[in-house]
């Protein structure tokens, strides 16, 4: 596939994620690739490719002869995803807190700051990407590629719109974003117990 086609697909994927984060595409709605192609002034092919990527993530589902339906999460779905993420991420982060020197975590500050900036602007799509990047790099030193891949998939899945809830505003996003910095402070303190507690609170809200 030509690089230009990849670029258009990635741009459409970013636009789709932004529309989902902003509430422009809502759970239960059905959209066709040609319809969205007209909306963004591109051909239908890259739109289909981008929508198939979202389908692989569980954010949308195919509707025969109609297009794709937006799949919203229920509150139970969200809680279960958070529980799964915590089960995988918290032990890994706690182990890293024991194994790595506090100075290691300084390198993650720019990622935490990027999340805060996106959150303060109320940019849900940019925050989602910054949040993913932070957690990916947080777990990367564990050296387990499958752990990173699985947790990133669960994380991406949890970013789908929630049925019956409006998109998260700047205040909610900022509260989450600031927890990244607090978690880095805990990691820099060299206290695994504190890290475990804060990581669990960040991922589950309790």
PDB file of C-alpha atoms in Angstrom, residues 11-122:
ATOM      1  CA  UNK A  11      -5.729  10.963   9.351  1.00  0.00           C
ATOM      2  CA  UNK A  12      -9.215   9.475   9.029  1.00  0.00           C
ATOM      3  CA  UNK A  13      -8.573   7.208  12.020  1.00  0.00           C
ATOM      4  CA  UNK A  14      -7.550  10.235  14.076  1.00  0.00           C
ATOM      5  CA  UNK A  15     -10.679  12.081  12.908  1.00  0.00           C
ATOM      6  CA  UNK A  16     -12.871   9.114  13.861  1.00  0.00           C
ATOM      7  CA  UNK A  17     -11.282   8.894  17.289  1.00  0.00           C
ATOM      8  CA  UNK A  18     -11.807  12.610  17.755  1.00  0.00           C
ATOM      9  CA  UNK A  19     -15.462  12.378  16.736  1.00  0.00           C
ATOM     10  CA  UNK A  20     -15.968   9.533  19.201  1.00  0.00           C
ATOM     11  CA  UNK A  21     -14.235  11.413  22.013  1.00  0.00           C
ATOM     12  CA  UNK A  22     -16.211  14.606  21.331  1.00  0.00           C
ATOM     13  CA  UNK A  23     -19.565  12.828  21.084  1.00  0.00           C
ATOM     14  CA  UNK A  24     -20.065  13.568  17.375  1.00  0.00           C
ATOM     15  CA  UNK A  25     -20.334   9.821  16.795  1.00  0.00           C
ATOM     16  CA  UNK A  26     -22.569   8.249  19.418  1.00  0.00           C
ATOM     17  CA  UNK A  27     -23.335   4.699  20.556  1.00  0.00           C
ATOM     18  CA  UNK A  28     -26.000   3.033  18.441  1.00  0.00           C
ATOM     19  CA  UNK A  29     -25.511   5.221  15.372  1.00  0.00           C
ATOM     20  CA  UNK A  30     -24.800   3.538  12.034  1.00  0.00           C
ATOM     21  CA  UNK A  31     -22.466   5.206   9.551  1.00  0.00           C
ATOM     22  CA  UNK A  32     -21.267   4.107   6.129  1.00  0.00           C
ATOM     23  CA  UNK A  33     -17.769   4.563   4.775  1.00  0.00           C
ATOM     24  CA  UNK A  34     -19.003   6.588   1.739  1.00  0.00           C
ATOM     25  CA  UNK A  35     -20.997   8.895   4.044  1.00  0.00           C
ATOM     26  CA  UNK A  36     -17.982   9.605   6.242  1.00  0.00           C
ATOM     27  CA  UNK A  37     -15.737   9.904   3.187  1.00  0.00           C
ATOM     28  CA  UNK A  38     -17.879  12.791   1.947  1.00  0.00           C
ATOM     29  CA  UNK A  39     -17.776  14.355   5.404  1.00  0.00           C
ATOM     30  CA  UNK A  40     -13.974  14.415   5.454  1.00  0.00           C
ATOM     31  CA  UNK A  41     -13.386  14.909   1.738  1.00  0.00           C
ATOM     32  CA  UNK A  42     -11.529  11.645   1.123  1.00  0.00           C
ATOM     33  CA  UNK A  43     -12.191   8.420  -0.772  1.00  0.00           C
ATOM     34  CA  UNK A  44     -14.100   5.593   0.872  1.00  0.00           C
ATOM     35  CA  UNK A  45     -11.171   3.157   0.892  1.00  0.00           C
ATOM     36  CA  UNK A  46      -9.109   4.759   3.679  1.00  0.00           C
ATOM     37  CA  UNK A  47     -12.298   5.287   5.682  1.00  0.00           C
ATOM     38  CA  UNK A  48     -13.103   1.565   5.484  1.00  0.00           C
ATOM     39  CA  UNK A  49      -9.564   0.733   6.563  1.00  0.00           C
ATOM     40  CA  UNK A  50      -9.791   3.090   9.526  1.00  0.00           C
ATOM     41  CA  UNK A  51     -13.186   1.708  10.514  1.00  0.00           C
ATOM     42  CA  UNK A  52     -11.876  -1.848  10.327  1.00  0.00           C
ATOM     43  CA  UNK A  53      -9.144  -0.798  12.746  1.00  0.00           C
ATOM     44  CA  UNK A  54     -11.806   0.494  15.143  1.00  0.00           C
ATOM     45  CA  UNK A  55     -13.739  -2.729  14.644  1.00  0.00           C
ATOM     46  CA  UNK A  56     -10.684  -4.759  15.676  1.00  0.00           C
ATOM     47  CA  UNK A  57     -10.572  -2.672  18.864  1.00  0.00           C
ATOM     48  CA  UNK A  58     -14.245  -3.337  19.607  1.00  0.00           C
ATOM     49  CA  UNK A  59     -15.298   0.287  19.201  1.00  0.00           C
ATOM     50  CA  UNK A  60     -17.579  -0.356  16.228  1.00  0.00           C
ATOM     51  CA  UNK A  61     -19.241  -3.372  14.624  1.00  0.00           C
ATOM     52  CA  UNK A  62     -20.205  -4.163  11.044  1.00  0.00           C
ATOM     53  CA  UNK A  63     -23.854  -3.938  10.015  1.00  0.00           C
ATOM     54  CA  UNK A  64     -24.454  -5.900   6.778  1.00  0.00           C
ATOM     55  CA  UNK A  65     -25.462  -3.706   3.836  1.00  0.00           C
ATOM     56  CA  UNK A  66     -25.510  -0.575   6.004  1.00  0.00           C
ATOM     57  CA  UNK A  67     -22.048   0.176   7.347  1.00  0.00           C
ATOM     58  CA  UNK A  68     -20.752   0.264  10.911  1.00  0.00           C
ATOM     59  CA  UNK A  69     -22.509   0.753  14.246  1.00  0.00           C
ATOM     60  CA  UNK A  70     -20.879   2.626  17.129  1.00  0.00           C
ATOM     61  CA  UNK A  71     -20.559   0.251  20.092  1.00  0.00           C
ATOM     62  CA  UNK A  72     -20.829   2.027  23.409  1.00  0.00           C
ATOM     63  CA  UNK A  73     -19.620   0.657  26.717  1.00  0.00           C
ATOM     64  CA  UNK A  74     -21.904   0.035  29.666  1.00  0.00           C
ATOM     65  CA  UNK A  75     -20.830   1.039  33.158  1.00  0.00           C
ATOM     66  CA  UNK A  76     -20.218  -2.655  33.846  1.00  0.00           C
ATOM     67  CA  UNK A  77     -18.002  -2.950  30.757  1.00  0.00           C
ATOM     68  CA  UNK A  78     -15.947  -0.002  31.966  1.00  0.00           C
ATOM     69  CA  UNK A  79     -15.556  -1.452  35.461  1.00  0.00           C
ATOM     70  CA  UNK A  80     -14.530  -4.848  34.106  1.00  0.00           C
ATOM     71  CA  UNK A  81     -11.945  -3.315  31.779  1.00  0.00           C
ATOM     72  CA  UNK A  82     -10.521  -1.282  34.671  1.00  0.00           C
ATOM     73  CA  UNK A  83     -10.333  -4.432  36.800  1.00  0.00           C
ATOM     74  CA  UNK A  84      -8.477  -6.306  34.067  1.00  0.00           C
ATOM     75  CA  UNK A  85      -6.049  -3.455  33.477  1.00  0.00           C
ATOM     76  CA  UNK A  86      -5.328  -3.176  37.185  1.00  0.00           C
ATOM     77  CA  UNK A  87      -4.712  -6.922  37.464  1.00  0.00           C
ATOM     78  CA  UNK A  88      -2.060  -6.700  34.755  1.00  0.00           C
ATOM     79  CA  UNK A  89      -0.558  -3.253  35.194  1.00  0.00           C
ATOM     80  CA  UNK A  90      -0.389  -2.767  38.956  1.00  0.00           C
ATOM     81  CA  UNK A  91       1.922  -5.754  39.683  1.00  0.00           C
ATOM     82  CA  UNK A  92       4.160  -4.795  36.749  1.00  0.00           C
ATOM     83  CA  UNK A  93       4.435  -1.152  37.809  1.00  0.00           C
ATOM     84  CA  UNK A  94       5.084  -2.168  41.423  1.00  0.00           C
ATOM     85  CA  UNK A  95       7.851  -4.543  40.337  1.00  0.00           C
ATOM     86  CA  UNK A  96       9.423  -1.785  38.239  1.00  0.00           C
ATOM     87  CA  UNK A  97       9.324   0.514  41.269  1.00  0.00           C
ATOM     88  CA  UNK A  98      11.506  -2.037  43.073  1.00  0.00           C
ATOM     89  CA  UNK A  99      13.844  -2.738  40.165  1.00  0.00           C
ATOM     90  CA  UNK A 100      14.528   0.676  38.618  1.00  0.00           C
ATOM     91  CA  UNK A 101      16.245   3.691  40.163  1.00  0.00           C
ATOM     92  CA  UNK A 102      14.020   6.692  40.918  1.00  0.00           C
ATOM     93  CA  UNK A 103      15.923   8.772  38.335  1.00  0.00           C
ATOM     94  CA  UNK A 104      14.595   6.552  35.538  1.00  0.00           C
ATOM     95  CA  UNK A 105      11.125   8.071  35.784  1.00  0.00           C
ATOM     96  CA  UNK A 106      12.252  11.598  34.952  1.00  0.00           C
ATOM     97  CA  UNK A 107      12.089  10.678  31.271  1.00  0.00           C
ATOM     98  CA  UNK A 108       8.326  10.141  31.474  1.00  0.00           C
ATOM     99  CA  UNK A 109       7.594  13.681  32.679  1.00  0.00           C
ATOM    100  CA  UNK A 110       7.117  15.086  29.144  1.00  0.00           C
ATOM    101  CA  UNK A 111       4.494  12.404  28.445  1.00  0.00           C
ATOM    102  CA  UNK A 112       2.675  13.244  31.677  1.00  0.00           C
ATOM    103  CA  UNK A 113       2.852  16.950  30.800  1.00  0.00           C
ATOM    104  CA  UNK A 114       1.439  16.290  27.319  1.00  0.00           C
ATOM    105  CA  UNK A 115      -1.553  14.573  28.883  1.00  0.00           C
ATOM    106  CA  UNK A 116      -2.120  17.525  31.215  1.00  0.00           C
ATOM    107  CA  UNK A 117      -1.977  19.969  28.305  1.00  0.00           C
ATOM    108  CA  UNK A 118      -4.503  18.000  26.249  1.00  0.00           C
ATOM    109  CA  UNK A 119      -6.783  17.597  29.254  1.00  0.00           C
ATOM    110  CA  UNK A 120      -6.691  21.284  30.137  1.00  0.00           C
ATOM    111  CA  UNK A 121      -7.813  22.073  26.591  1.00  0.00           C
ATOM    112  CA  UNK A 122     -10.657  19.579  26.864  1.00  0.00           C
TER     113      UNK A 122
END
